[in-house]
mmCIF file with all atom_site columns, C-alpha atoms in Angstrom:
data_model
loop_
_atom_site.group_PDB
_atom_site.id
_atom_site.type_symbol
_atom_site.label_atom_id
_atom_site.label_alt_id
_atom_site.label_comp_id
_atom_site.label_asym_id
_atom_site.label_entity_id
_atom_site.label_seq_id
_atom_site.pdbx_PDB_ins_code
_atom_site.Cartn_x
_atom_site.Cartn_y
_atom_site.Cartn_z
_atom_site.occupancy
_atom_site.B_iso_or_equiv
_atom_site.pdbx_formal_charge
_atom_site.auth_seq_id
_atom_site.auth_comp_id
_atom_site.auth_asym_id
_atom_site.auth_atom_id
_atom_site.pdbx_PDB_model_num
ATOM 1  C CA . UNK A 1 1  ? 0.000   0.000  0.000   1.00 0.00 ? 30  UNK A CA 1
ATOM 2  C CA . UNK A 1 2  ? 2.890   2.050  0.731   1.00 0.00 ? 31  UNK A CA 1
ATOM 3  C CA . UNK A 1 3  ? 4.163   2.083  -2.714  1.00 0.00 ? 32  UNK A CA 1
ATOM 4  C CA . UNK A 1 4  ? 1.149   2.710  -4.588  1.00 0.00 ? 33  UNK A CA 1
ATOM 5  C CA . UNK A 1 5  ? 0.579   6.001  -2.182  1.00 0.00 ? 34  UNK A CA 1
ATOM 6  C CA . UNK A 1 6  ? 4.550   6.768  -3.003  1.00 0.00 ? 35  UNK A CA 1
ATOM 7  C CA . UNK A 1 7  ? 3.985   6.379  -6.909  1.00 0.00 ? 36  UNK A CA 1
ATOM 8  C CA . UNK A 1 8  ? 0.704   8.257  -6.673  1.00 0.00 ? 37  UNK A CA 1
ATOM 9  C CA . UNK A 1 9  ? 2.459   10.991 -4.863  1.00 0.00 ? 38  UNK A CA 1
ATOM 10 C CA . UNK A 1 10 ? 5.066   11.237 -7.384  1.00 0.00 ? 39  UNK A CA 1
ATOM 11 C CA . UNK A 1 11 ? 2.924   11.792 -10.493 1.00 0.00 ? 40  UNK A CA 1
ATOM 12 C CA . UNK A 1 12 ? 1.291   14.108 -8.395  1.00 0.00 ? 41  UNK A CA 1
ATOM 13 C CA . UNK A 1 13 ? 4.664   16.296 -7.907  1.00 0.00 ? 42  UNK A CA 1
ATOM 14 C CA . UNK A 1 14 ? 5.089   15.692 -11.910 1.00 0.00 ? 43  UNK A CA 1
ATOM 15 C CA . UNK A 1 15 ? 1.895   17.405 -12.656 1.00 0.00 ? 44  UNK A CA 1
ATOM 16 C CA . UNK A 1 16 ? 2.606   19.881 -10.378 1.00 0.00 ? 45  UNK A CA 1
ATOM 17 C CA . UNK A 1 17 ? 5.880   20.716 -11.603 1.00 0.00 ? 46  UNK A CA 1
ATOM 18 C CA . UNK A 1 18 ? 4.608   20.947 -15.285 1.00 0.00 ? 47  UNK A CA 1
ATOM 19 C CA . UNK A 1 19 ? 4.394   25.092 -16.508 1.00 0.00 ? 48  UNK A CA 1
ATOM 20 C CA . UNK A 1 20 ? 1.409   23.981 -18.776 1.00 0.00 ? 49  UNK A CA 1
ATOM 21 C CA . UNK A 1 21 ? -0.834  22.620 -15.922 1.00 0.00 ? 50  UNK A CA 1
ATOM 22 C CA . UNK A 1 22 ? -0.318  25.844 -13.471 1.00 0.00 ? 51  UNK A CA 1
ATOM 23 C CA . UNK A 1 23 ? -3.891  26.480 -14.068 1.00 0.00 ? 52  UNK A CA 1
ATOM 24 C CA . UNK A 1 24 ? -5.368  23.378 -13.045 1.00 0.00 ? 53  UNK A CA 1
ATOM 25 C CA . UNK A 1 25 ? -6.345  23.237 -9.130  1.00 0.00 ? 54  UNK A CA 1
ATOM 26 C CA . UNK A 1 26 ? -4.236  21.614 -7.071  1.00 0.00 ? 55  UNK A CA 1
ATOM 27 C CA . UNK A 1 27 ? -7.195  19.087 -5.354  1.00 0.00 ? 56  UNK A CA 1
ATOM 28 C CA . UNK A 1 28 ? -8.109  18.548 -9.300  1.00 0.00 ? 57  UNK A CA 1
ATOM 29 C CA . UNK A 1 29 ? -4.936  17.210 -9.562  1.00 0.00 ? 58  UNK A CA 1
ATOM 30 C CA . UNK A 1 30 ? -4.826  15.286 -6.545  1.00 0.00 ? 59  UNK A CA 1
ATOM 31 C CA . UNK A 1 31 ? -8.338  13.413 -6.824  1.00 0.00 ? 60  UNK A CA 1
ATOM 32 C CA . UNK A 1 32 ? -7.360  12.411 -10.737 1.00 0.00 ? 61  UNK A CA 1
ATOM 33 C CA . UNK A 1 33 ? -4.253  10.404 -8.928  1.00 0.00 ? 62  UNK A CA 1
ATOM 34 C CA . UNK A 1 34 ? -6.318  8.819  -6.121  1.00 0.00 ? 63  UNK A CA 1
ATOM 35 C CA . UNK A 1 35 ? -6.655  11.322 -3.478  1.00 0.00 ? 64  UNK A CA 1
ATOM 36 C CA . UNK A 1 36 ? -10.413 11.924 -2.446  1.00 0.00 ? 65  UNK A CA 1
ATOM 37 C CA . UNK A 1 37 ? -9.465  14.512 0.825   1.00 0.00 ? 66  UNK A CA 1
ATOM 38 C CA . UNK A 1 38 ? -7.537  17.653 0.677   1.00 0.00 ? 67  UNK A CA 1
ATOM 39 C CA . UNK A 1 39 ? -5.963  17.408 4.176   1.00 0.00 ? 68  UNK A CA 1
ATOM 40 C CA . UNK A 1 40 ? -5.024  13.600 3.175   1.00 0.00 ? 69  UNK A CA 1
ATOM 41 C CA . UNK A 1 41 ? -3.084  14.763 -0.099  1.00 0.00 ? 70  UNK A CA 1
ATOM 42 C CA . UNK A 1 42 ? -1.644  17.599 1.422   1.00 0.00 ? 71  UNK A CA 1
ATOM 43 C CA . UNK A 1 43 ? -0.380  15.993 4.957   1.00 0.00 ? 72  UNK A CA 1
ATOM 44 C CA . UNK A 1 44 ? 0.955   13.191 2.821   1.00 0.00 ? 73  UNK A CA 1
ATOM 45 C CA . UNK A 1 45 ? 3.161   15.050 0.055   1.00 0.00 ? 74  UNK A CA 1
ATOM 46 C CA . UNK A 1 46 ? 4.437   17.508 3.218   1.00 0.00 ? 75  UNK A CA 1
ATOM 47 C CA . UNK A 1 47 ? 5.486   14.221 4.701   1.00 0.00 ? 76  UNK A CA 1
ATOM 48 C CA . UNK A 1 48 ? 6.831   12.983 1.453   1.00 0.00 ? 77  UNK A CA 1
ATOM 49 C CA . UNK A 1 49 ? 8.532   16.171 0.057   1.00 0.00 ? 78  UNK A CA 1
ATOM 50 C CA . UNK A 1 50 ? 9.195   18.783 2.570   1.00 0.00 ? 79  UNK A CA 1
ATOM 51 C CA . UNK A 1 51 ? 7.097   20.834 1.337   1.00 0.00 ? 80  UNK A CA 1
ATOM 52 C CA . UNK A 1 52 ? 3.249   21.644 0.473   1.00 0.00 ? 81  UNK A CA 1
ATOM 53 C CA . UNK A 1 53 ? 1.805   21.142 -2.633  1.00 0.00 ? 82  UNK A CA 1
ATOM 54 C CA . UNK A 1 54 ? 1.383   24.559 -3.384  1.00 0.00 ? 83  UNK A CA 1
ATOM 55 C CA . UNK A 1 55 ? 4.438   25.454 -2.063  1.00 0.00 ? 84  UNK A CA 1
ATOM 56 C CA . UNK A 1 56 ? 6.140   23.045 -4.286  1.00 0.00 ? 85  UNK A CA 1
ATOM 57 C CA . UNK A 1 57 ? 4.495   24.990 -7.582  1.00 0.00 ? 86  UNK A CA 1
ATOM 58 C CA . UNK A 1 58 ? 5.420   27.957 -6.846  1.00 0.00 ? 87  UNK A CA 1
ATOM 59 C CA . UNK A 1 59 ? 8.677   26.831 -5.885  1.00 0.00 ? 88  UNK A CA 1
ATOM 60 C CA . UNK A 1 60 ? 9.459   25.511 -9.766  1.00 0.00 ? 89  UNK A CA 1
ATOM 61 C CA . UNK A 1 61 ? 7.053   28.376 -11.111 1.00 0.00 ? 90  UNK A CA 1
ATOM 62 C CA . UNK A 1 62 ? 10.174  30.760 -9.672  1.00 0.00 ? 91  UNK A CA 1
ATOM 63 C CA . UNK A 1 63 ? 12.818  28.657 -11.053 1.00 0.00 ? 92  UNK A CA 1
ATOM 64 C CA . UNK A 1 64 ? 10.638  28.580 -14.244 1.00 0.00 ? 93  UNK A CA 1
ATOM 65 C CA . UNK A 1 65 ? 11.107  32.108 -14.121 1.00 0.00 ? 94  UNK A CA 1
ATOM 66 C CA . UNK A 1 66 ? 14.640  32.763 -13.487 1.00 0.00 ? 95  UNK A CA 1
ATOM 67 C CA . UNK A 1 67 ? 13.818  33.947 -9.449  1.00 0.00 ? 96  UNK A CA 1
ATOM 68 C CA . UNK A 1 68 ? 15.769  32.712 -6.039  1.00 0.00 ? 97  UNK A CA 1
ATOM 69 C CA . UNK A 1 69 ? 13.169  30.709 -3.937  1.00 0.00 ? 98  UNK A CA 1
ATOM 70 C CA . UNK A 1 70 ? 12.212  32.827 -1.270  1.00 0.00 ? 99  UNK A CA 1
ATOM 71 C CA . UNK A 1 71 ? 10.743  30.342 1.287   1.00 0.00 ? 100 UNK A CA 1
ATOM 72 C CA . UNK A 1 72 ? 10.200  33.216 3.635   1.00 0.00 ? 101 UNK A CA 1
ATOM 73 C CA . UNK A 1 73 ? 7.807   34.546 1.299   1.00 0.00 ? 102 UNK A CA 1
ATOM 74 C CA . UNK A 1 74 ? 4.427   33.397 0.837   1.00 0.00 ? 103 UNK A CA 1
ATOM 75 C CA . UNK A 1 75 ? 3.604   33.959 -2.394  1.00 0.00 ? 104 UNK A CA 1
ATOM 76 C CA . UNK A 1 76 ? -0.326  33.552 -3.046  1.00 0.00 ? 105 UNK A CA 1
ATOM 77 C CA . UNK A 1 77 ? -0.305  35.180 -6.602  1.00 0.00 ? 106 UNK A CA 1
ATOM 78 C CA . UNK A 1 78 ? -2.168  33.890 -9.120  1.00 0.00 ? 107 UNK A CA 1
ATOM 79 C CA . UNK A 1 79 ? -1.232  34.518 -12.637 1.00 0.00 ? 108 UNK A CA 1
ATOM 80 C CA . UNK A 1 80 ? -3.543  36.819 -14.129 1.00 0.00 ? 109 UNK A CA 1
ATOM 81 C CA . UNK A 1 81 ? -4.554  34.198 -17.037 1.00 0.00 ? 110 UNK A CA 1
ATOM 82 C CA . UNK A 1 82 ? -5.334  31.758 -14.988 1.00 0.00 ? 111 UNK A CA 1
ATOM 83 C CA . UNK A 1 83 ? -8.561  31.497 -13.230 1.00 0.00 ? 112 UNK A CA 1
ATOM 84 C CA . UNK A 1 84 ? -8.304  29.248 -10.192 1.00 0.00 ? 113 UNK A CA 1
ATOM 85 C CA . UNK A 1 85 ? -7.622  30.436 -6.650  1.00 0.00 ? 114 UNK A CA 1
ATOM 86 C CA . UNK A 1 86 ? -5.047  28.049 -5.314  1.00 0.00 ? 115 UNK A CA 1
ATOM 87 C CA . UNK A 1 87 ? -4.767  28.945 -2.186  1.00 0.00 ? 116 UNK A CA 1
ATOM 88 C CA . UNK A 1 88 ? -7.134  25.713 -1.117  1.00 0.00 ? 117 UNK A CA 1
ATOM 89 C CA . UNK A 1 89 ? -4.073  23.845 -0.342  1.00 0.00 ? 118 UNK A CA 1
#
């Protein structure tokens, strides 16, 4: 069981590292790998990565873009284009 959660949690951090998916939500992208709570998916990639989900976007959205992680920063921006508030997680 262990595994499958691992392997579910990584193709979550793929999608969530992928520029062209910034726009979907992050709980969209957790319930299409398995997830069916929130608090489940987030408490479980913290554990796994260090890091919240959303935290982990933004985090390769500023590399993306040439800019020094800040993790002293929280960064809630959303860009302009894209219409989801991801702020959920």
């Amino acid at each position: 069981m262990a595994m499958i959660r691992r392997r579910r949690l990584e193709h979550c951090r793929a999608h969530l590292l992928r520029p062209e998916l910034r726009c979907r939500p992050l709980h969209s992208i957790a319930i299409s790998w398995g997830f069916t709570r929130e608090d489940v998916f987030g408490r479980a990639f913290r554990d796994a990565c260090g890091m919240s989900p959303r935290d982990s976007r933004q985090s390769a959205a500023r590399a993306v873009a040439g800019l020094p992680r800040d993790p002293g920063q929280n960064d809630t921006t959303v860009s302009p284009s894209c219409p989801h508030d991801e702020r959920r997680l």
